[in-house]
Coordinates of C-alpha atoms and ligand atoms in Angstrom, one line a residue:
M568 CA 10.9 21.3 7.9
D569 CA 13.0 19.6 10.5
A570 CA 16.6 20.6 9.9
T571 CA 17.9 17.3 11.3
R572 CA 17.0 15.3 8.1
Q573 CA 19.3 16.4 5.4
P574 CA 19.0 15.3 1.8
V575 CA 21.6 12.6 0.9
D576 CA 23.4 12.1 -2.4
R577 CA 20.8 10.6 -4.8
E578 CA 23.4 8.8 -6.9
A579 CA 25.0 7.1 -3.9
T580 CA 21.6 5.9 -2.6
A581 CA 20.6 4.7 -6.1
R582 CA 23.9 2.7 -6.5
R583 CA 23.4 1.0 -3.1
L584 CA 19.8 0.1 -3.9
L585 CA 20.8 -1.2 -7.4
L586 CA 23.3 -3.5 -5.7
G587 CA 20.6 -4.6 -3.2
S588 CA 18.3 -5.3 -6.1
V589 CA 20.9 -7.6 -7.7
K590 CA 21.5 -9.5 -4.4
R591 CA 17.9 -9.8 -3.3
S592 CA 15.2 -9.8 -5.9
Y593 CA 12.7 -12.5 -6.7
D594 CA 11.0 -14.0 -9.7
P595 CA 7.6 -15.0 -8.4
D596 CA 7.1 -17.4 -11.3
V597 CA 9.9 -19.6 -10.0
D598 CA 10.3 -18.5 -6.3
I599 CA 6.7 -19.3 -5.4
D600 CA 5.3 -22.8 -5.4
W601 CA 2.1 -22.0 -7.3
D602 CA 1.2 -25.8 -7.6
A603 CA 1.0 -26.3 -3.8
P604 CA -2.7 -26.7 -2.8
L605 CA -4.3 -24.1 -0.5
V606 CA -4.7 -25.4 3.1
E607 CA -8.3 -26.1 4.1
G608 CA -9.6 -23.9 6.9
K609 CA -6.6 -21.6 7.1
F610 CA -7.0 -17.8 7.0
F611 CA -5.8 -15.6 4.1
T612 CA -5.3 -12.6 6.3
P613 CA -4.5 -12.9 10.1
P614 CA -7.9 -12.9 11.9
S615 CA -6.8 -10.0 14.0
M616 CA -6.4 -8.0 10.8
V617 CA -9.8 -8.7 9.3
T618 CA -11.8 -5.5 9.4
L619 CA -14.6 -7.1 11.5
Y620 CA -12.3 -8.6 14.1
G621 CA -13.5 -7.7 17.6
T622 CA -17.0 -6.5 16.5
R623 CA -20.3 -8.1 17.7
L624 CA -20.9 -9.4 14.2
W625 CA -17.5 -11.2 14.3
D626 CA -18.7 -13.2 17.3
E627 CA -21.8 -14.3 15.4
L628 CA -19.9 -15.6 12.4
S629 CA -18.8 -19.2 11.9
H630 CA -15.2 -20.2 11.3
E631 CA -15.9 -20.8 7.6
Q632 CA -17.5 -17.3 7.2
R633 CA -14.6 -15.7 8.9
V634 CA -12.1 -17.5 6.6
E635 CA -14.2 -16.5 3.6
I636 CA -14.2 -12.8 4.6
S637 CA -10.4 -13.0 5.1
R638 CA -10.1 -14.5 1.6
Q639 CA -12.1 -11.7 0.1
E640 CA -10.3 -9.0 2.1
M641 CA -6.9 -10.4 0.9
I642 CA -8.2 -10.3 -2.7
N643 CA -9.4 -6.7 -2.2
T644 CA -6.0 -5.7 -0.7
V645 CA -4.0 -7.1 -3.6
S646 CA -6.5 -5.7 -6.1
V647 CA -5.9 -2.2 -4.6
G648 CA -2.2 -3.0 -4.7
I649 CA -2.4 -3.7 -8.5
W650 CA -4.4 -0.5 -9.1
F651 CA -1.9 1.6 -7.1
E652 CA 1.3 0.0 -8.5
N653 CA 0.0 0.5 -12.1
I654 CA -0.5 4.2 -11.4
L655 CA 2.9 4.5 -9.7
N656 CA 4.6 2.8 -12.6
Q657 CA 3.1 5.3 -15.0
M658 CA 4.3 8.2 -12.8
L659 CA 7.8 6.7 -12.6
L660 CA 8.1 6.1 -16.3
R661 CA 6.9 9.7 -17.1
M662 CA 9.5 11.0 -14.6
T663 CA 12.4 9.2 -16.2
Y664 CA 11.3 10.5 -19.7
E665 CA 12.8 13.8 -18.7
Q666 CA 15.9 12.5 -17.1
N667 CA 19.5 11.6 -18.0
P668 CA 19.5 7.8 -18.9
T669 CA 23.2 7.4 -17.8
R670 CA 22.4 8.3 -14.1
A671 CA 22.1 5.6 -11.4
H672 CA 18.9 7.1 -10.0
V673 CA 17.2 6.7 -13.4
H674 CA 18.4 3.1 -13.5
Y675 CA 17.0 2.5 -10.1
A676 CA 13.6 4.0 -11.1
W677 CA 13.5 1.5 -14.0
T678 CA 14.5 -1.3 -11.7
E679 CA 11.7 -0.3 -9.3
L680 CA 9.3 -0.3 -12.3
G681 CA 10.4 -3.9 -13.1
D682 CA 9.8 -4.9 -9.5
E683 CA 6.3 -3.5 -9.6
C684 CA 5.5 -5.3 -12.9
R685 CA 6.5 -8.6 -11.2
H686 CA 4.4 -7.7 -8.1
M687 CA 1.3 -7.0 -10.2
T688 CA 1.8 -10.3 -11.9
M689 CA 2.3 -12.0 -8.5
F690 CA -0.8 -10.4 -7.1
G691 CA -2.8 -11.4 -10.2
R692 CA -1.7 -15.0 -9.8
L693 CA -2.6 -15.0 -6.1
I694 CA -6.1 -13.8 -6.8
E695 CA -6.5 -16.6 -9.4
K696 CA -5.0 -19.2 -7.1
A697 CA -7.3 -18.1 -4.2
G698 CA -10.2 -18.7 -6.5
G699 CA -11.5 -15.2 -6.5
R700 CA -12.2 -12.3 -8.8
P701 CA -10.3 -9.0 -8.7
Y702 CA -12.0 -6.0 -7.2
R703 CA -12.3 -3.0 -9.5
Q704 CA -12.4 0.6 -8.4
G705 CA -15.6 2.5 -8.8
F706 CA -16.1 5.1 -11.6
V707 CA -14.5 8.0 -9.8
L708 CA -11.4 6.2 -8.6
H709 CA -10.9 4.3 -11.8
N710 CA -10.8 7.5 -13.8
L711 CA -8.8 9.4 -11.1
G712 CA -6.2 6.7 -11.7
R713 CA -6.1 7.6 -15.4
V714 CA -5.5 11.3 -14.7
L715 CA -3.1 11.1 -11.7
P716 CA 0.1 10.2 -13.7
F717 CA -0.4 13.4 -15.7
V718 CA -1.2 15.6 -12.7
L719 CA 1.2 14.6 -10.0
T720 CA 4.8 15.8 -10.3
G721 CA 7.7 16.6 -8.0
P722 CA 7.3 15.8 -4.3
S723 CA 3.6 14.6 -4.7
V724 CA 4.7 11.6 -6.7
W725 CA 6.7 10.3 -3.7
V726 CA 4.1 11.3 -1.2
A727 CA 1.5 9.2 -3.2
A728 CA 4.0 6.4 -3.5
L729 CA 4.7 6.4 0.2
V730 CA 1.1 6.5 1.3
G731 CA 0.5 3.3 -0.6
E732 CA 3.8 1.5 0.1
E733 CA 4.2 2.2 3.8
I734 CA 0.7 1.1 4.8
F735 CA 1.0 -2.1 2.8
D736 CA 4.4 -2.7 4.2
A737 CA 3.2 -2.4 7.8
L738 CA 0.2 -4.6 7.2
Q739 CA 2.2 -7.2 5.2
R740 CA 4.9 -7.5 7.8
I741 CA 2.2 -8.7 10.3
T742 CA 0.8 -11.1 7.6
M743 CA 4.1 -12.7 6.7
N744 CA 4.9 -13.5 10.3
D745 CA 1.7 -15.3 11.0
D746 CA 2.3 -19.1 11.1
D747 CA -1.4 -20.0 10.9
L748 CA -1.8 -18.3 7.6
Q749 CA -2.1 -19.8 4.1
P750 CA 1.6 -20.5 3.2
L751 CA 1.1 -19.1 -0.3
V752 CA 0.0 -15.7 1.1
R753 CA 2.9 -15.6 3.4
Q754 CA 5.4 -16.3 0.5
V755 CA 3.9 -13.5 -1.5
M756 CA 4.0 -11.1 1.4
R757 CA 7.6 -11.9 2.2
I758 CA 8.7 -11.2 -1.4
H759 CA 6.8 -8.0 -1.5
V760 CA 8.1 -6.7 1.9
T761 CA 11.7 -7.4 0.9
E762 CA 11.5 -5.5 -2.4
E763 CA 9.3 -2.7 -1.1
S764 CA 11.7 -1.7 1.6
R765 CA 14.1 -0.5 -1.2
H766 CA 11.3 1.4 -2.8
I767 CA 10.4 3.1 0.5
R768 CA 14.0 4.1 1.1
F769 CA 14.3 5.6 -2.4
A770 CA 11.0 7.5 -2.2
R771 CA 11.8 8.9 1.3
E772 CA 15.2 10.2 0.2
D773 CA 14.0 11.7 -3.0
L774 CA 11.1 13.3 -1.3
T775 CA 13.4 14.9 1.3
R776 CA 15.6 16.2 -1.5
R777 CA 12.7 17.6 -3.6
L778 CA 10.9 19.2 -0.7
A779 CA 14.1 21.0 0.3
R780 CA 14.1 22.8 -3.0
S781 CA 10.3 23.0 -3.7
R782 CA 8.2 26.1 -3.8
W783 CA 4.9 26.7 -2.0
P784 CA 2.5 25.4 -4.7
E785 CA 4.4 22.1 -4.9
R786 CA 4.4 21.7 -1.1
A787 CA 0.7 22.5 -0.9
L788 CA 0.0 19.8 -3.5
A789 CA 2.1 17.3 -1.6
R790 CA 0.2 18.1 1.6
L791 CA -3.2 17.6 -0.2
V792 CA -2.0 14.4 -1.8
A793 CA -0.9 13.0 1.7
G794 CA -4.3 13.9 3.3
I795 CA -6.5 12.7 0.4
G796 CA -4.4 9.6 -0.3
T797 CA -4.6 8.4 3.3
L798 CA -8.4 8.9 3.5
L799 CA -8.8 7.2 0.1
L800 CA -6.7 4.2 1.0
K801 CA -8.6 3.6 4.2
T802 CA -11.9 3.8 2.3
V803 CA -10.9 1.4 -0.5
L804 CA -9.6 -1.2 2.0
T805 CA -13.1 -1.5 3.6
R806 CA -15.4 -2.3 0.7
P807 CA -19.0 -3.5 1.2
E808 CA -18.7 -5.7 -1.8
V809 CA -16.2 -7.8 0.1
F810 CA -19.0 -8.9 2.5
R811 CA -21.5 -9.6 -0.2
R812 CA -19.0 -11.7 -2.1
A813 CA -18.2 -13.5 1.1
G814 CA -21.8 -14.7 1.1
L815 CA -23.5 -12.4 3.7
D816 CA -27.0 -11.3 2.8
S817 CA -27.4 -7.6 1.9
A818 CA -28.7 -6.5 5.3
T819 CA -25.8 -8.3 7.1
A820 CA -23.3 -7.0 4.5
R821 CA -24.5 -3.4 5.3
R822 CA -24.2 -4.1 9.0
A823 CA -20.7 -5.5 8.4
R824 CA -19.6 -2.4 6.7
R825 CA -21.0 -0.2 9.5
E826 CA -19.3 -2.2 12.2
A827 CA -16.0 -2.5 10.3
R828 CA -15.9 1.3 9.8
K829 CA -16.5 2.0 13.5
N830 CA -14.3 -0.9 14.7
P831 CA -11.8 0.6 17.3
H832 CA -9.5 -2.5 16.9
R833 CA -9.3 -1.8 13.1
A834 CA -8.6 1.9 13.8
R835 CA -5.7 0.9 16.1
I836 CA -4.3 -1.4 13.4
Y837 CA -4.4 1.4 10.8
A838 CA -3.0 4.0 13.2
T839 CA -0.1 1.7 14.0
G840 CA 0.4 0.9 10.3
F841 CA 0.5 4.6 9.4
E842 CA 2.6 5.7 12.3
K843 CA 6.1 5.5 10.7
L844 CA 4.8 7.4 7.6
R845 CA 2.9 9.9 9.7
A846 CA 6.0 10.7 11.8
F847 CA 8.2 11.0 8.7
L848 CA 5.7 13.3 6.8
H849 CA 5.2 15.4 9.9
E850 CA 8.9 15.9 10.2
Q851 CA 9.0 16.9 6.5
G852 CA 6.3 19.5 7.0
V853 CA 3.8 17.6 4.8
I854 CA 1.2 17.2 7.5
A855 CA 0.3 20.9 7.9
G856 CA -2.5 23.3 7.1
P857 CA -5.7 21.7 5.7
S858 CA -4.0 18.3 5.3
R859 CA -4.2 18.0 9.1
L860 CA -8.0 18.0 8.9
L861 CA -7.8 15.2 6.3
W862 CA -5.6 13.1 8.5
R863 CA -8.0 13.6 11.4
A864 CA -10.9 12.6 9.1
S865 CA -9.0 9.4 8.4
G866 CA -9.1 8.6 12.1
L867 CA -5.4 9.3 12.3
H868 CA -4.2 12.0 14.6
P869 CA -1.9 14.3 12.7
D870 CA 0.3 14.8 15.7
G871 CA 0.6 11.1 16.5
K872 CA -1.5 11.0 19.7
A873 CA -4.3 8.6 20.2
A874 CA -7.1 9.6 17.7
Ligands
FE2_1029 FE1 5.1 -3.6 -5.1
FE2_1030 FE1 6.9 -0.3 -4.5

């Protein structure tokens, strides 16, 4: 582990984040104008972030088809968000069960839990407002989600949290700054990015602290979770069902999936999105051993060079 990053006082961080939560938290029920109509013809995800952008198939699609794919990919992304935040909340709640309820870091964990409950509600309302249906995980991932809260402990909880939170943070920062996007999607992303930046801070600092005193098996599990989590996240964000629901016939939907998976533009977006997390985990010694192979399999170079 890099000796330059020292664990900081958990209570001091938690108190600062609790104060930040009081000053800047949102209630999506009142802070988002759910009655405003969607804007005809506007994208739901910036075109440059649609998984097919830059492929031959993209050039063949009409504007309406591109918008529809962006709508389905946005719905898939927030569906994955709900799945992930639900699992994270179970892990956080289980963690606090063992801890002292008078401590600020426990209060902050409960505050984060509350944030995530509002986010899941917000994402659910966004799916409904966009006129879509939520995407469900397949049998394996759905059941993995049932088991993970009981299996992951110590540093792996924060590694799993960061893999989800940091990639969404990076992608949502691009989304919220795009003027040509559906205003409703931008509002949702702005709220989420603001509140998630506190979660990321808390997770990073607690991970640093836990790794500093963890033993080999815990570190090995954290490495495995980082590698598998990254691979998994990339897979669930490119789902063939998205193309079918967007109205492409089954042969074109299969072609869309193939072109999206091989799309170098998409690979660059993900590599950029994962870079801050990769650098942090690398510094913490979490990208090492077999987990390096998993990062490579995700198309992300474990040392941060071009993949
Ligand atoms: Fe969230
Ligand atoms: Fe979060």
